[in-house]
Amino acid sequence: NLRSKEFYKKLDITVNKLVGHKLFTLTVIDESEIFVERVYSNNNKIYPLLGTKPIPKNEWTKKVILKKSDFLGSNFAKIKKLFFDFEIIKSLGCGSIINIPVINEKKILGTLNILHKENFYKKKHIKYVRPLAQLLCPYFITHRANMKKRKKKF
């Protein structure tokens, strides 16, 4: 029975060995689908844990959150168009991104996010990572329940 932090770290290492990445983050989506909360980052200095950010209303949201589809941004132009933190992403040497929705019973719970240098990721990388992302379901379900409890306290 792995604790969530231990599992996230092992998943980070596995995904890196499988397809490679410079940045690996996991985000859980609030039930309201208004914001996401970061539950894991391999770069806590720049992307700290439990940091929240609003879900933008754009092409990415339509594809990943509403349609529950994988997202591939193979170049920096695509990242700049869709992500408000594009300057930070660029400063890390990243220019391609894959976001894979974590889905349970047709509901999106969160996303697995990997970033690498420009033009690194291709569609083939998604098929290797997608099955691993779904292993996050029990951990994300628990985290969402805790998010809900914290909200009720306020």
mmCIF file with all atom_site columns, C-alpha atoms in Angstrom:
data_model
loop_
_atom_site.group_PDB
_atom_site.id
_atom_site.type_symbol
_atom_site.label_atom_id
_atom_site.label_alt_id
_atom_site.label_comp_id
_atom_site.label_asym_id
_atom_site.label_entity_id
_atom_site.label_seq_id
_atom_site.pdbx_PDB_ins_code
_atom_site.Cartn_x
_atom_site.Cartn_y
_atom_site.Cartn_z
_atom_site.occupancy
_atom_site.B_iso_or_equiv
_atom_site.pdbx_formal_charge
_atom_site.auth_seq_id
_atom_site.auth_comp_id
_atom_site.auth_asym_id
_atom_site.auth_atom_id
_atom_site.pdbx_PDB_model_num
ATOM 1   C CA . ASN A 1 1   ? 0.000   0.000  0.000   1.00 0.00 ? 1   ASN A CA 1
ATOM 2   C CA . LEU A 1 2   ? 2.004   2.969  -1.267  1.00 0.00 ? 2   LEU A CA 1
ATOM 3   C CA . ARG A 1 3   ? 1.357   6.405  0.150   1.00 0.00 ? 3   ARG A CA 1
ATOM 4   C CA . SER A 1 4   ? 0.446   8.934  -2.490  1.00 0.00 ? 4   SER A CA 1
ATOM 5   C CA . LYS A 1 5   ? 3.772   10.831 -2.388  1.00 0.00 ? 5   LYS A CA 1
ATOM 6   C CA . GLU A 1 6   ? 5.733   7.595  -2.753  1.00 0.00 ? 6   GLU A CA 1
ATOM 7   C CA . PHE A 1 7   ? 3.540   6.443  -5.629  1.00 0.00 ? 7   PHE A CA 1
ATOM 8   C CA . TYR A 1 8   ? 3.793   9.814  -7.396  1.00 0.00 ? 8   TYR A CA 1
ATOM 9   C CA . LYS A 1 9   ? 7.601   9.717  -7.152  1.00 0.00 ? 9   LYS A CA 1
ATOM 10  C CA . LYS A 1 10  ? 7.739   6.146  -8.522  1.00 0.00 ? 10  LYS A CA 1
ATOM 11  C CA . LEU A 1 11  ? 5.414   7.161  -11.363 1.00 0.00 ? 11  LEU A CA 1
ATOM 12  C CA . ASP A 1 12  ? 7.620   10.184 -12.115 1.00 0.00 ? 12  ASP A CA 1
ATOM 13  C CA . ILE A 1 13  ? 10.698  7.912  -12.367 1.00 0.00 ? 13  ILE A CA 1
ATOM 14  C CA . THR A 1 14  ? 8.847   5.352  -14.509 1.00 0.00 ? 14  THR A CA 1
ATOM 15  C CA . VAL A 1 15  ? 7.500   7.942  -16.959 1.00 0.00 ? 15  VAL A CA 1
ATOM 16  C CA . ASN A 1 16  ? 10.928  9.535  -17.226 1.00 0.00 ? 16  ASN A CA 1
ATOM 17  C CA . LYS A 1 17  ? 12.514  6.164  -18.066 1.00 0.00 ? 17  LYS A CA 1
ATOM 18  C CA . LEU A 1 18  ? 9.729   5.354  -20.526 1.00 0.00 ? 18  LEU A CA 1
ATOM 19  C CA . VAL A 1 19  ? 9.424   8.595  -22.525 1.00 0.00 ? 19  VAL A CA 1
ATOM 20  C CA . GLY A 1 20  ? 11.572  11.227 -20.779 1.00 0.00 ? 20  GLY A CA 1
ATOM 21  C CA . HIS A 1 21  ? 10.640  14.605 -19.312 1.00 0.00 ? 21  HIS A CA 1
ATOM 22  C CA . LYS A 1 22  ? 12.135  17.771 -17.869 1.00 0.00 ? 22  LYS A CA 1
ATOM 23  C CA . LEU A 1 23  ? 9.051   18.615 -15.820 1.00 0.00 ? 23  LEU A CA 1
ATOM 24  C CA . PHE A 1 24  ? 6.507   16.194 -14.369 1.00 0.00 ? 24  PHE A CA 1
ATOM 25  C CA . THR A 1 25  ? 3.470   17.444 -12.459 1.00 0.00 ? 25  THR A CA 1
ATOM 26  C CA . LEU A 1 26  ? 0.185   15.975 -11.295 1.00 0.00 ? 26  LEU A CA 1
ATOM 27  C CA . THR A 1 27  ? -2.883  18.123 -10.775 1.00 0.00 ? 27  THR A CA 1
ATOM 28  C CA . VAL A 1 28  ? -6.243  17.297 -9.226  1.00 0.00 ? 28  VAL A CA 1
ATOM 29  C CA . ILE A 1 29  ? -9.293  19.163 -10.478 1.00 0.00 ? 29  ILE A CA 1
ATOM 30  C CA . ASP A 1 30  ? -11.689 20.625 -7.942  1.00 0.00 ? 30  ASP A CA 1
ATOM 31  C CA . GLU A 1 31  ? -15.218 19.244 -8.298  1.00 0.00 ? 31  GLU A CA 1
ATOM 32  C CA . SER A 1 32  ? -16.385 22.695 -9.400  1.00 0.00 ? 32  SER A CA 1
ATOM 33  C CA . GLU A 1 33  ? -13.920 22.418 -12.315 1.00 0.00 ? 33  GLU A CA 1
ATOM 34  C CA . ILE A 1 34  ? -12.875 26.024 -11.643 1.00 0.00 ? 34  ILE A CA 1
ATOM 35  C CA . PHE A 1 35  ? -9.336  25.340 -10.440 1.00 0.00 ? 35  PHE A CA 1
ATOM 36  C CA . VAL A 1 36  ? -6.666  22.647 -10.191 1.00 0.00 ? 36  VAL A CA 1
ATOM 37  C CA . GLU A 1 37  ? -4.406  21.833 -7.280  1.00 0.00 ? 37  GLU A CA 1
ATOM 38  C CA . ARG A 1 38  ? -0.880  20.554 -7.827  1.00 0.00 ? 38  ARG A CA 1
ATOM 39  C CA . VAL A 1 39  ? -0.277  17.380 -5.813  1.00 0.00 ? 39  VAL A CA 1
ATOM 40  C CA . TYR A 1 40  ? 3.137   16.476 -7.229  1.00 0.00 ? 40  TYR A CA 1
ATOM 41  C CA . SER A 1 41  ? 5.973   18.253 -8.979  1.00 0.00 ? 41  SER A CA 1
ATOM 42  C CA . ASN A 1 42  ? 9.511   17.196 -9.747  1.00 0.00 ? 42  ASN A CA 1
ATOM 43  C CA . ASN A 1 43  ? 10.413  20.899 -9.439  1.00 0.00 ? 43  ASN A CA 1
ATOM 44  C CA . ASN A 1 44  ? 8.930   22.119 -6.148  1.00 0.00 ? 44  ASN A CA 1
ATOM 45  C CA . LYS A 1 45  ? 10.919  25.340 -6.232  1.00 0.00 ? 45  LYS A CA 1
ATOM 46  C CA . ILE A 1 46  ? 9.141   26.622 -9.342  1.00 0.00 ? 46  ILE A CA 1
ATOM 47  C CA . TYR A 1 47  ? 5.949   24.532 -9.178  1.00 0.00 ? 47  TYR A CA 1
ATOM 48  C CA . PRO A 1 48  ? 5.263   24.005 -5.460  1.00 0.00 ? 48  PRO A CA 1
ATOM 49  C CA . LEU A 1 49  ? 2.903   21.372 -4.115  1.00 0.00 ? 49  LEU A CA 1
ATOM 50  C CA . LEU A 1 50  ? -0.681  22.286 -3.375  1.00 0.00 ? 50  LEU A CA 1
ATOM 51  C CA . GLY A 1 51  ? -0.342  25.393 -5.458  1.00 0.00 ? 51  GLY A CA 1
ATOM 52  C CA . THR A 1 52  ? -3.611  26.149 -7.207  1.00 0.00 ? 52  THR A CA 1
ATOM 53  C CA . LYS A 1 53  ? -4.329  27.760 -10.518 1.00 0.00 ? 53  LYS A CA 1
ATOM 54  C CA . PRO A 1 54  ? -7.558  28.603 -12.289 1.00 0.00 ? 54  PRO A CA 1
ATOM 55  C CA . ILE A 1 55  ? -8.655  26.464 -15.202 1.00 0.00 ? 55  ILE A CA 1
ATOM 56  C CA . PRO A 1 56  ? -8.499  28.699 -18.279 1.00 0.00 ? 56  PRO A CA 1
ATOM 57  C CA . LYS A 1 57  ? -11.390 28.919 -20.696 1.00 0.00 ? 57  LYS A CA 1
ATOM 58  C CA . ASN A 1 58  ? -9.594  27.971 -23.889 1.00 0.00 ? 58  ASN A CA 1
ATOM 59  C CA . GLU A 1 59  ? -8.904  25.215 -26.422 1.00 0.00 ? 59  GLU A CA 1
ATOM 60  C CA . TRP A 1 60  ? -6.976  23.183 -23.809 1.00 0.00 ? 60  TRP A CA 1
ATOM 61  C CA . THR A 1 61  ? -9.920  23.172 -21.392 1.00 0.00 ? 61  THR A CA 1
ATOM 62  C CA . LYS A 1 62  ? -12.322 22.155 -24.124 1.00 0.00 ? 62  LYS A CA 1
ATOM 63  C CA . LYS A 1 63  ? -10.104 19.252 -25.170 1.00 0.00 ? 63  LYS A CA 1
ATOM 64  C CA . VAL A 1 64  ? -8.808  17.977 -21.806 1.00 0.00 ? 64  VAL A CA 1
ATOM 65  C CA . ILE A 1 65  ? -11.470 18.903 -19.241 1.00 0.00 ? 65  ILE A CA 1
ATOM 66  C CA . LEU A 1 66  ? -14.680 18.809 -21.274 1.00 0.00 ? 66  LEU A CA 1
ATOM 67  C CA . LYS A 1 67  ? -13.868 16.160 -23.894 1.00 0.00 ? 67  LYS A CA 1
ATOM 68  C CA . LYS A 1 68  ? -11.532 14.235 -21.568 1.00 0.00 ? 68  LYS A CA 1
ATOM 69  C CA . SER A 1 69  ? -8.963  13.860 -24.357 1.00 0.00 ? 69  SER A CA 1
ATOM 70  C CA . ASP A 1 70  ? -5.187  13.858 -24.275 1.00 0.00 ? 70  ASP A CA 1
ATOM 71  C CA . PHE A 1 71  ? -3.410  17.074 -25.209 1.00 0.00 ? 71  PHE A CA 1
ATOM 72  C CA . LEU A 1 72  ? -0.175  17.288 -27.180 1.00 0.00 ? 72  LEU A CA 1
ATOM 73  C CA . GLY A 1 73  ? 1.506   20.647 -27.586 1.00 0.00 ? 73  GLY A CA 1
ATOM 74  C CA . SER A 1 74  ? 4.583   19.799 -29.592 1.00 0.00 ? 74  SER A CA 1
ATOM 75  C CA . ASN A 1 75  ? 6.037   23.303 -29.812 1.00 0.00 ? 75  ASN A CA 1
ATOM 76  C CA . PHE A 1 76  ? 6.439   26.434 -27.737 1.00 0.00 ? 76  PHE A CA 1
ATOM 77  C CA . ALA A 1 77  ? 4.053   28.484 -29.899 1.00 0.00 ? 77  ALA A CA 1
ATOM 78  C CA . LYS A 1 78  ? 1.211   26.177 -28.815 1.00 0.00 ? 78  LYS A CA 1
ATOM 79  C CA . ILE A 1 79  ? 2.266   26.426 -25.149 1.00 0.00 ? 79  ILE A CA 1
ATOM 80  C CA . LYS A 1 80  ? 2.466   30.225 -25.331 1.00 0.00 ? 80  LYS A CA 1
ATOM 81  C CA . LYS A 1 81  ? -1.030  30.391 -26.791 1.00 0.00 ? 81  LYS A CA 1
ATOM 82  C CA . LEU A 1 82  ? -2.649  28.239 -24.103 1.00 0.00 ? 82  LEU A CA 1
ATOM 83  C CA . PHE A 1 83  ? -0.698  28.470 -20.825 1.00 0.00 ? 83  PHE A CA 1
ATOM 84  C CA . PHE A 1 84  ? -0.393  31.653 -18.771 1.00 0.00 ? 84  PHE A CA 1
ATOM 85  C CA . ASP A 1 85  ? 2.876   30.414 -17.217 1.00 0.00 ? 85  ASP A CA 1
ATOM 86  C CA . PHE A 1 86  ? 4.561   30.001 -20.616 1.00 0.00 ? 86  PHE A CA 1
ATOM 87  C CA . GLU A 1 87  ? 7.547   32.145 -19.601 1.00 0.00 ? 87  GLU A CA 1
ATOM 88  C CA . ILE A 1 88  ? 8.319   29.855 -16.663 1.00 0.00 ? 88  ILE A CA 1
ATOM 89  C CA . ILE A 1 89  ? 7.909   26.831 -18.930 1.00 0.00 ? 89  ILE A CA 1
ATOM 90  C CA . LYS A 1 90  ? 10.370  28.318 -21.415 1.00 0.00 ? 90  LYS A CA 1
ATOM 91  C CA . SER A 1 91  ? 12.855  29.178 -18.649 1.00 0.00 ? 91  SER A CA 1
ATOM 92  C CA . LEU A 1 92  ? 12.972  25.466 -17.759 1.00 0.00 ? 92  LEU A CA 1
ATOM 93  C CA . GLY A 1 93  ? 13.979  24.614 -21.321 1.00 0.00 ? 93  GLY A CA 1
ATOM 94  C CA . CYS A 1 94  ? 10.579  23.151 -22.105 1.00 0.00 ? 94  CYS A CA 1
ATOM 95  C CA . GLY A 1 95  ? 8.790   23.584 -25.416 1.00 0.00 ? 95  GLY A CA 1
ATOM 96  C CA . SER A 1 96  ? 6.549   20.527 -25.719 1.00 0.00 ? 96  SER A CA 1
ATOM 97  C CA . ILE A 1 97  ? 3.866   19.185 -23.411 1.00 0.00 ? 97  ILE A CA 1
ATOM 98  C CA . ILE A 1 98  ? 1.560   16.231 -22.916 1.00 0.00 ? 98  ILE A CA 1
ATOM 99  C CA . ASN A 1 99  ? -1.446  16.410 -20.590 1.00 0.00 ? 99  ASN A CA 1
ATOM 100 C CA . ILE A 1 100 ? -3.325  13.183 -19.945 1.00 0.00 ? 100 ILE A CA 1
ATOM 101 C CA . PRO A 1 101 ? -6.662  13.289 -18.128 1.00 0.00 ? 101 PRO A CA 1
ATOM 102 C CA . VAL A 1 102 ? -7.120  10.901 -15.213 1.00 0.00 ? 102 VAL A CA 1
ATOM 103 C CA . ILE A 1 103 ? -10.647 9.551  -15.574 1.00 0.00 ? 103 ILE A CA 1
ATOM 104 C CA . ASN A 1 104 ? -12.832 7.498  -13.249 1.00 0.00 ? 104 ASN A CA 1
ATOM 105 C CA . GLU A 1 105 ? -16.432 6.554  -14.079 1.00 0.00 ? 105 GLU A CA 1
ATOM 106 C CA . LYS A 1 106 ? -16.488 9.112  -16.930 1.00 0.00 ? 106 LYS A CA 1
ATOM 107 C CA . LYS A 1 107 ? -15.434 11.941 -14.571 1.00 0.00 ? 107 LYS A CA 1
ATOM 108 C CA . ILE A 1 108 ? -12.142 13.756 -14.930 1.00 0.00 ? 108 ILE A CA 1
ATOM 109 C CA . LEU A 1 109 ? -10.237 13.783 -11.653 1.00 0.00 ? 109 LEU A CA 1
ATOM 110 C CA . GLY A 1 110 ? -7.062  15.517 -12.748 1.00 0.00 ? 110 GLY A CA 1
ATOM 111 C CA . THR A 1 111 ? -4.169  15.397 -15.169 1.00 0.00 ? 111 THR A CA 1
ATOM 112 C CA . LEU A 1 112 ? -0.713  13.928 -15.555 1.00 0.00 ? 112 LEU A CA 1
ATOM 113 C CA . ASN A 1 113 ? 1.510   16.574 -17.155 1.00 0.00 ? 113 ASN A CA 1
ATOM 114 C CA . ILE A 1 114 ? 4.922   16.093 -18.734 1.00 0.00 ? 114 ILE A CA 1
ATOM 115 C CA . LEU A 1 115 ? 7.062   18.681 -20.468 1.00 0.00 ? 115 LEU A CA 1
ATOM 116 C CA . HIS A 1 116 ? 10.282  18.434 -22.454 1.00 0.00 ? 116 HIS A CA 1
ATOM 117 C CA . LYS A 1 117 ? 12.307  20.396 -24.998 1.00 0.00 ? 117 LYS A CA 1
ATOM 118 C CA . GLU A 1 118 ? 10.613  21.794 -28.098 1.00 0.00 ? 118 GLU A CA 1
ATOM 119 C CA . ASN A 1 119 ? 9.371   19.229 -30.638 1.00 0.00 ? 119 ASN A CA 1
ATOM 120 C CA . PHE A 1 120 ? 10.298  16.334 -28.331 1.00 0.00 ? 120 PHE A CA 1
ATOM 121 C CA . TYR A 1 121 ? 6.863   14.788 -27.805 1.00 0.00 ? 121 TYR A CA 1
ATOM 122 C CA . LYS A 1 122 ? 4.928   13.031 -30.543 1.00 0.00 ? 122 LYS A CA 1
ATOM 123 C CA . LYS A 1 123 ? 1.583   11.186 -30.524 1.00 0.00 ? 123 LYS A CA 1
ATOM 124 C CA . LYS A 1 124 ? 3.391   7.893  -29.933 1.00 0.00 ? 124 LYS A CA 1
ATOM 125 C CA . HIS A 1 125 ? 4.499   9.095  -26.475 1.00 0.00 ? 125 HIS A CA 1
ATOM 126 C CA . ILE A 1 126 ? 0.885   9.479  -25.346 1.00 0.00 ? 126 ILE A CA 1
ATOM 127 C CA . LYS A 1 127 ? 0.081   5.793  -25.817 1.00 0.00 ? 127 LYS A CA 1
ATOM 128 C CA . TYR A 1 128 ? 2.932   4.825  -23.481 1.00 0.00 ? 128 TYR A CA 1
ATOM 129 C CA . VAL A 1 129 ? 1.925   7.195  -20.693 1.00 0.00 ? 129 VAL A CA 1
ATOM 130 C CA . ARG A 1 130 ? -1.901  7.060  -20.845 1.00 0.00 ? 130 ARG A CA 1
ATOM 131 C CA . PRO A 1 131 ? -2.279  3.660  -19.093 1.00 0.00 ? 131 PRO A CA 1
ATOM 132 C CA . LEU A 1 132 ? 0.037   4.795  -16.289 1.00 0.00 ? 132 LEU A CA 1
ATOM 133 C CA . ALA A 1 133 ? -1.999  7.957  -15.723 1.00 0.00 ? 133 ALA A CA 1
ATOM 134 C CA . GLN A 1 134 ? -5.089  5.910  -14.919 1.00 0.00 ? 134 GLN A CA 1
ATOM 135 C CA . LEU A 1 135 ? -3.264  4.289  -12.000 1.00 0.00 ? 135 LEU A CA 1
ATOM 136 C CA . LEU A 1 136 ? -3.644  7.661  -10.267 1.00 0.00 ? 136 LEU A CA 1
ATOM 137 C CA . CYS A 1 137 ? -7.431  7.275  -9.843  1.00 0.00 ? 137 CYS A CA 1
ATOM 138 C CA . PRO A 1 138 ? -7.541  6.038  -6.215  1.00 0.00 ? 138 PRO A CA 1
ATOM 139 C CA . TYR A 1 139 ? -5.048  8.687  -5.102  1.00 0.00 ? 139 TYR A CA 1
ATOM 140 C CA . PHE A 1 140 ? -6.890  11.495 -6.904  1.00 0.00 ? 140 PHE A CA 1
ATOM 141 C CA . ILE A 1 141 ? -10.282 10.347 -5.547  1.00 0.00 ? 141 ILE A CA 1
ATOM 142 C CA . THR A 1 142 ? -8.880  10.562 -2.015  1.00 0.00 ? 142 THR A CA 1
ATOM 143 C CA . HIS A 1 143 ? -7.315  13.959 -2.669  1.00 0.00 ? 143 HIS A CA 1
ATOM 144 C CA . ARG A 1 144 ? -10.574 15.355 -4.087  1.00 0.00 ? 144 ARG A CA 1
ATOM 145 C CA . ALA A 1 145 ? -12.441 14.195 -0.992  1.00 0.00 ? 145 ALA A CA 1
ATOM 146 C CA . ASN A 1 146 ? -9.883  16.049 1.144   1.00 0.00 ? 146 ASN A CA 1
ATOM 147 C CA . MET A 1 147 ? -10.255 19.166 -1.026  1.00 0.00 ? 147 MET A CA 1
ATOM 148 C CA . LYS A 1 148 ? -14.007 19.040 -0.413  1.00 0.00 ? 148 LYS A CA 1
ATOM 149 C CA . LYS A 1 149 ? -13.510 18.736 3.367   1.00 0.00 ? 149 LYS A CA 1
ATOM 150 C CA . ARG A 1 150 ? -11.137 21.724 3.394   1.00 0.00 ? 150 ARG A CA 1
ATOM 151 C CA . LYS A 1 151 ? -13.664 23.799 1.455   1.00 0.00 ? 151 LYS A CA 1
ATOM 152 C CA . LYS A 1 152 ? -16.410 23.051 3.998   1.00 0.00 ? 152 LYS A CA 1
ATOM 153 C CA . LYS A 1 153 ? -14.246 24.413 6.817   1.00 0.00 ? 153 LYS A CA 1
ATOM 154 C CA . PHE A 1 154 ? -14.332 27.913 5.317   1.00 0.00 ? 154 PHE A CA 1
#
